[in-house]
Amino acid sequence: MEKLTILGAGTMGHSIALSAAWSGQSAMVYGINEQDLTNADKGLSQKLAVMSDNGLFDENEAQEIRKRIRFTTSLEDAAREATFILEVVPENLQLKRDLYKQLESLVDPSVIIASNTSGYKPSLLAEEMAHPGRFIVAHFWNPGHLIPLVEVVNGEQTEVETTERTMALLKLMNKKPILLNKELPGFIGNRLQYALFREAQALLDAGAASKEDIDAAVTYSIGRRLPVTGPLMTADMGGLDVFSAISNYLFEELSDDQRSGKVLSELVEQQKLGDKTGEGFYNWEPEVSEGINRKREQTLIQFLKNDLEQEG
């Protein structure tokens, strides 16, 4: 079993630690200051309470899970015991590279250094490392404690042992790791997500339908199928001759925009950034935000329950 250290105590950092602890593993979480750790501890408590209230485990198990997570503001302490380090810091290339250099001065070459980046190629991140063979990307999806998928991406110099240990750790965490055969910006999940988002923007900009109806077209149709059948299996079930024929005439009509759409760009310029500012495509009054976030959380928990039932 790896000794896991997570660098970054924000939402993703402490959520990933929760996943590890829920699977019976211990995790050390590094934060930049005491306030960072206080916020993480509060976030953990809230998530554990919601998961307990929804029947994923009882309060006694919640307490045991919490005991497996430790916090520190010392990078040296965080690195000292680790055999596997997961970096979960902001998406700044030089910030990440500088951190890896610092880590390499603190740990043995056998220690894996992984990044939770959502888009940077691992070879680019590891460019200045002394031992790039021990570097890999392990991209968790938000919320990290409820979404099973983790995208594993090898760099050009990633060693086979690094990949095998990473996949083994993620499976121990009860995640569903997928391995990319080649480095691609955005990996798989974000490329698919943003293809859909580009078309949604294009439809909105063209006035084809209201934002509510564009969203409803997903949540009440393909969104209902996707938890069971992905796009390629869906095509098999619908008939590849049919999907090929539709592709041949529809692809020419789909958006190929290279930049954000008109409405989105205007909203960003006006600092209407969505939930975090109270307004975006939609209005996000506190009660609306709380309700939508609660509904999403409960839906994801129900999916997890279904997974556990099928596996058990």
XYZ file of C-alpha atoms in Angstrom:
312
model
C 0.000 0.000 0.000
C 1.342 3.417 -0.971
C 1.862 6.178 1.575
C -0.141 8.968 -0.017
C 0.564 12.672 0.320
C -1.641 15.287 -1.341
C -0.199 18.738 -1.977
C -3.101 21.158 -1.899
C -5.868 21.379 0.687
C -8.520 22.998 -1.491
C -11.761 21.403 -2.635
C -10.104 18.806 -4.848
C -7.242 18.104 -2.438
C -9.299 17.271 0.617
C -11.933 15.480 -1.511
C -9.274 13.144 -2.910
C -7.981 12.556 0.614
C -11.530 11.627 1.605
C -11.653 9.059 -1.214
C -8.411 7.503 -0.010
C -9.513 7.425 3.627
C -12.918 5.958 2.717
C -11.101 3.048 1.051
C -9.122 2.391 4.245
C -5.905 4.192 3.325
C -4.185 6.994 5.193
C -3.520 10.352 3.578
C -1.399 13.360 4.458
C -2.679 16.707 3.153
C -0.362 19.708 2.790
C -1.767 23.238 2.951
C 0.047 26.535 2.606
C -1.142 27.911 5.973
C -3.356 27.144 8.970
C -6.379 28.888 7.447
C -6.028 26.631 4.404
C -6.155 23.589 6.672
C -9.044 24.954 8.731
C -11.080 25.381 5.546
C -10.178 21.866 4.428
C -11.161 20.388 7.783
C -14.511 22.173 7.597
C -15.052 20.904 4.053
C -14.249 17.363 5.134
C -16.702 17.514 8.009
C -19.470 18.763 5.725
C -18.840 16.068 3.116
C -18.682 13.297 5.696
C -21.966 14.482 7.225
C -23.728 14.496 3.834
C -22.381 11.048 2.941
C -23.398 9.683 6.342
C -26.856 11.257 6.111
C -27.302 9.615 2.709
C -26.440 6.146 3.999
C -22.994 5.589 2.457
C -21.683 4.828 5.959
C -22.681 5.477 9.570
C -21.336 8.130 11.937
C -18.844 5.748 13.561
C -17.297 4.927 10.199
C -17.261 8.636 9.342
C -15.151 9.253 12.433
C -12.759 6.448 11.472
C -12.423 7.873 7.971
C -11.618 11.301 9.376
C -8.882 9.841 11.595
C -7.033 8.531 8.542
C -6.491 12.064 7.198
C -3.700 14.224 8.612
C -2.843 17.831 7.844
C 0.426 19.749 7.762
C 1.798 23.108 6.626
C 5.321 21.680 6.324
C 6.265 20.477 2.847
C 9.192 18.577 4.347
C 6.894 16.695 6.722
C 4.427 16.017 3.937
C 7.125 14.544 1.716
C 9.081 12.652 4.368
C 6.820 9.606 4.681
C 5.394 9.588 1.174
C 5.821 6.934 -1.489
C 3.216 8.583 -3.742
C 2.752 12.360 -3.970
C -0.223 13.901 -5.773
C 0.067 17.582 -6.637
C -3.239 19.474 -6.597
C -2.138 23.102 -6.975
C -3.420 25.851 -9.347
C -2.994 25.379 -13.101
C 0.193 27.406 -13.434
C 2.946 25.652 -15.372
C 5.933 27.241 -13.664
C 4.376 26.898 -10.213
C 4.045 23.160 -10.786
C 7.537 22.773 -12.237
C 9.101 24.653 -9.323
C 7.215 22.436 -6.876
C 8.495 19.270 -8.561
C 12.080 20.525 -8.328
C 11.589 21.179 -4.638
C 10.071 17.748 -4.116
C 12.901 16.008 -5.946
C 15.336 17.543 -3.474
C 13.314 16.049 -0.597
C 12.386 12.540 -1.700
C 13.972 9.379 -3.041
C 13.753 8.761 -6.840
C 11.426 5.827 -6.143
C 8.694 8.189 -4.914
C 6.044 8.814 -7.570
C 5.137 12.437 -8.245
C 1.750 12.793 -9.927
C -0.281 15.796 -11.022
C -4.030 16.313 -10.913
C -3.798 18.744 -13.836
C -6.909 18.847 -15.996
C -5.103 19.589 -19.236
C -1.315 19.998 -19.216
C 0.616 17.265 -21.010
C 2.744 15.294 -18.525
C 5.869 15.619 -20.698
C 5.521 19.399 -20.539
C 5.111 19.356 -16.760
C 8.072 17.006 -16.261
C 10.388 18.857 -18.637
C 12.650 20.203 -15.877
C 12.597 17.143 -13.598
C 15.715 15.149 -12.812
C 13.742 11.886 -12.782
C 10.824 12.267 -15.259
C 10.301 8.508 -15.291
C 8.539 8.732 -11.930
C 6.112 11.432 -13.120
C 2.540 10.820 -14.273
C -0.820 12.591 -14.498
C -3.740 11.307 -12.419
C -6.664 13.603 -13.159
C -9.540 13.286 -10.682
C -12.904 14.824 -11.523
C -14.755 17.250 -9.279
C -16.202 16.375 -6.791
C -13.240 14.095 -6.215
C -14.883 11.986 -3.511
C -18.007 11.213 -5.575
C -16.851 10.914 -9.209
C -15.210 7.516 -9.858
C -13.270 8.453 -13.006
C -9.545 9.210 -12.875
C -7.673 9.828 -16.142
C -4.140 8.434 -16.060
C -1.740 9.909 -18.613
C 1.842 8.824 -19.212
C 4.527 11.252 -20.273
C 7.111 10.390 -22.915
C 9.519 9.157 -20.214
C 7.068 7.724 -17.662
C 8.267 4.317 -16.542
C 6.065 1.214 -16.641
C 6.370 0.764 -12.876
C 5.075 4.300 -12.335
C 1.983 3.534 -14.405
C 1.370 0.199 -12.716
C 1.683 1.631 -9.216
C -0.617 4.524 -10.082
C -3.315 2.263 -11.512
C -3.029 -0.061 -8.498
C -3.393 2.811 -6.028
C -6.446 4.199 -7.807
C -8.117 0.796 -7.874
C -7.470 0.445 -4.140
C -9.240 3.802 -3.759
C -12.242 2.253 -5.559
C -11.802 4.630 -8.478
C -12.334 3.796 -12.154
C -8.991 4.712 -13.740
C -8.659 4.911 -17.516
C -5.264 4.978 -19.227
C -4.607 7.261 -22.193
C -2.424 5.726 -24.889
C -1.072 9.111 -25.952
C -0.737 12.624 -24.542
C -3.563 14.916 -25.653
C -4.485 18.372 -24.297
C -7.651 18.029 -22.236
C -7.259 14.226 -22.133
C -10.535 12.402 -22.847
C -13.183 13.706 -20.460
C -12.642 17.404 -21.064
C -12.379 16.951 -24.825
C -15.793 15.292 -24.810
C -17.237 17.769 -22.312
C -16.047 20.815 -24.229
C -17.214 19.446 -27.572
C -20.711 19.390 -26.080
C -20.184 22.808 -24.453
C -19.042 24.353 -27.760
C -22.176 23.156 -29.522
C -24.371 24.370 -26.629
C -22.765 27.825 -26.896
C -23.257 27.882 -30.661
C -26.942 26.993 -30.296
C -27.427 29.735 -27.688
C -25.578 32.351 -29.740
C -27.671 31.465 -32.796
C -30.900 31.860 -30.824
C -31.877 28.283 -31.662
C -33.423 27.775 -28.215
C -33.396 29.179 -24.687
C -30.602 28.224 -22.294
C -33.151 26.253 -20.262
C -34.241 24.203 -23.269
C -30.671 23.582 -24.427
C -29.823 22.236 -20.980
C -33.063 20.225 -20.878
C -32.176 18.618 -24.215
C -29.211 17.038 -22.423
C -30.558 16.311 -18.956
C -33.794 14.722 -20.236
C -32.327 12.697 -23.118
C -28.676 11.777 -23.631
C -27.944 12.607 -19.997
C -30.267 9.791 -18.974
C -28.440 7.268 -21.183
C -24.833 8.308 -20.607
C -24.516 6.764 -17.114
C -25.097 3.372 -18.747
C -23.846 3.684 -22.325
C -21.111 6.025 -23.521
C -21.153 7.518 -27.032
C -19.508 4.558 -28.807
C -21.663 1.900 -27.135
C -24.740 4.066 -27.796
C -23.831 4.048 -31.487
C -23.525 0.255 -31.444
C -26.967 -0.022 -29.893
C -28.520 2.417 -32.375
C -26.870 0.869 -35.424
C -23.554 2.003 -36.858
C -25.079 2.448 -40.331
C -27.533 4.956 -38.868
C -24.885 6.803 -36.851
C -22.526 6.891 -39.839
C -25.210 8.325 -42.113
C -26.115 11.015 -39.587
C -22.434 11.835 -39.018
C -21.907 12.282 -42.750
C -24.505 15.040 -43.083
C -24.567 16.534 -39.558
C -20.849 17.034 -38.908
C -20.747 19.740 -41.573
C -23.369 21.683 -39.633
C -21.766 21.453 -36.182
C -19.842 24.325 -34.664
C -16.127 24.529 -35.349
C -15.630 27.765 -33.374
C -12.059 28.208 -32.167
C -12.881 30.582 -29.296
C -15.521 31.050 -26.603
C -18.966 31.978 -27.888
C -20.408 35.504 -27.954
C -22.685 35.151 -24.914
C -20.026 33.449 -22.813
C -17.389 36.050 -23.685
C -19.736 38.890 -22.770
C -20.591 37.305 -19.427
C -16.903 36.875 -18.566
C -16.159 40.488 -19.523
C -18.934 41.586 -17.157
C -17.497 39.369 -14.388
C -20.696 37.333 -14.359
C -18.882 34.059 -13.718
C -21.692 31.786 -12.575
C -22.303 30.293 -9.151
C -19.241 31.914 -7.553
C -20.369 35.465 -8.422
C -24.129 34.973 -8.211
C -24.837 35.345 -11.925
C -23.777 33.697 -15.165
C -25.929 32.018 -17.782
C -28.332 31.687 -14.846
C -28.972 33.685 -11.679
C -27.483 32.027 -8.594
C -29.185 33.356 -5.506
C -27.916 31.562 -2.369
C -30.984 29.362 -2.052
C -30.802 28.405 -5.748
C -27.113 27.562 -5.474
C -27.659 25.497 -2.343
C -30.538 23.599 -3.909
C -28.773 22.755 -7.183
C -25.555 21.750 -5.442
C -27.478 19.555 -3.003
C -29.409 17.908 -5.835
C -26.227 17.187 -7.795
C -24.521 15.788 -4.715
C -27.435 13.505 -3.880
C -27.633 12.284 -7.488
C -23.924 11.435 -7.526
C -24.294 9.647 -4.186
C -27.134 7.570 -5.620
C -24.902 6.581 -8.537
C -22.226 5.518 -6.027
C -24.782 3.444 -4.131
C -25.761 1.745 -7.372
C -22.087 1.021 -8.106
C -21.590 -0.475 -4.638
C -24.689 -2.664 -5.015
C -23.538 -3.975 -8.397
C -20.026 -4.685 -7.103
C -21.249 -6.202 -3.838
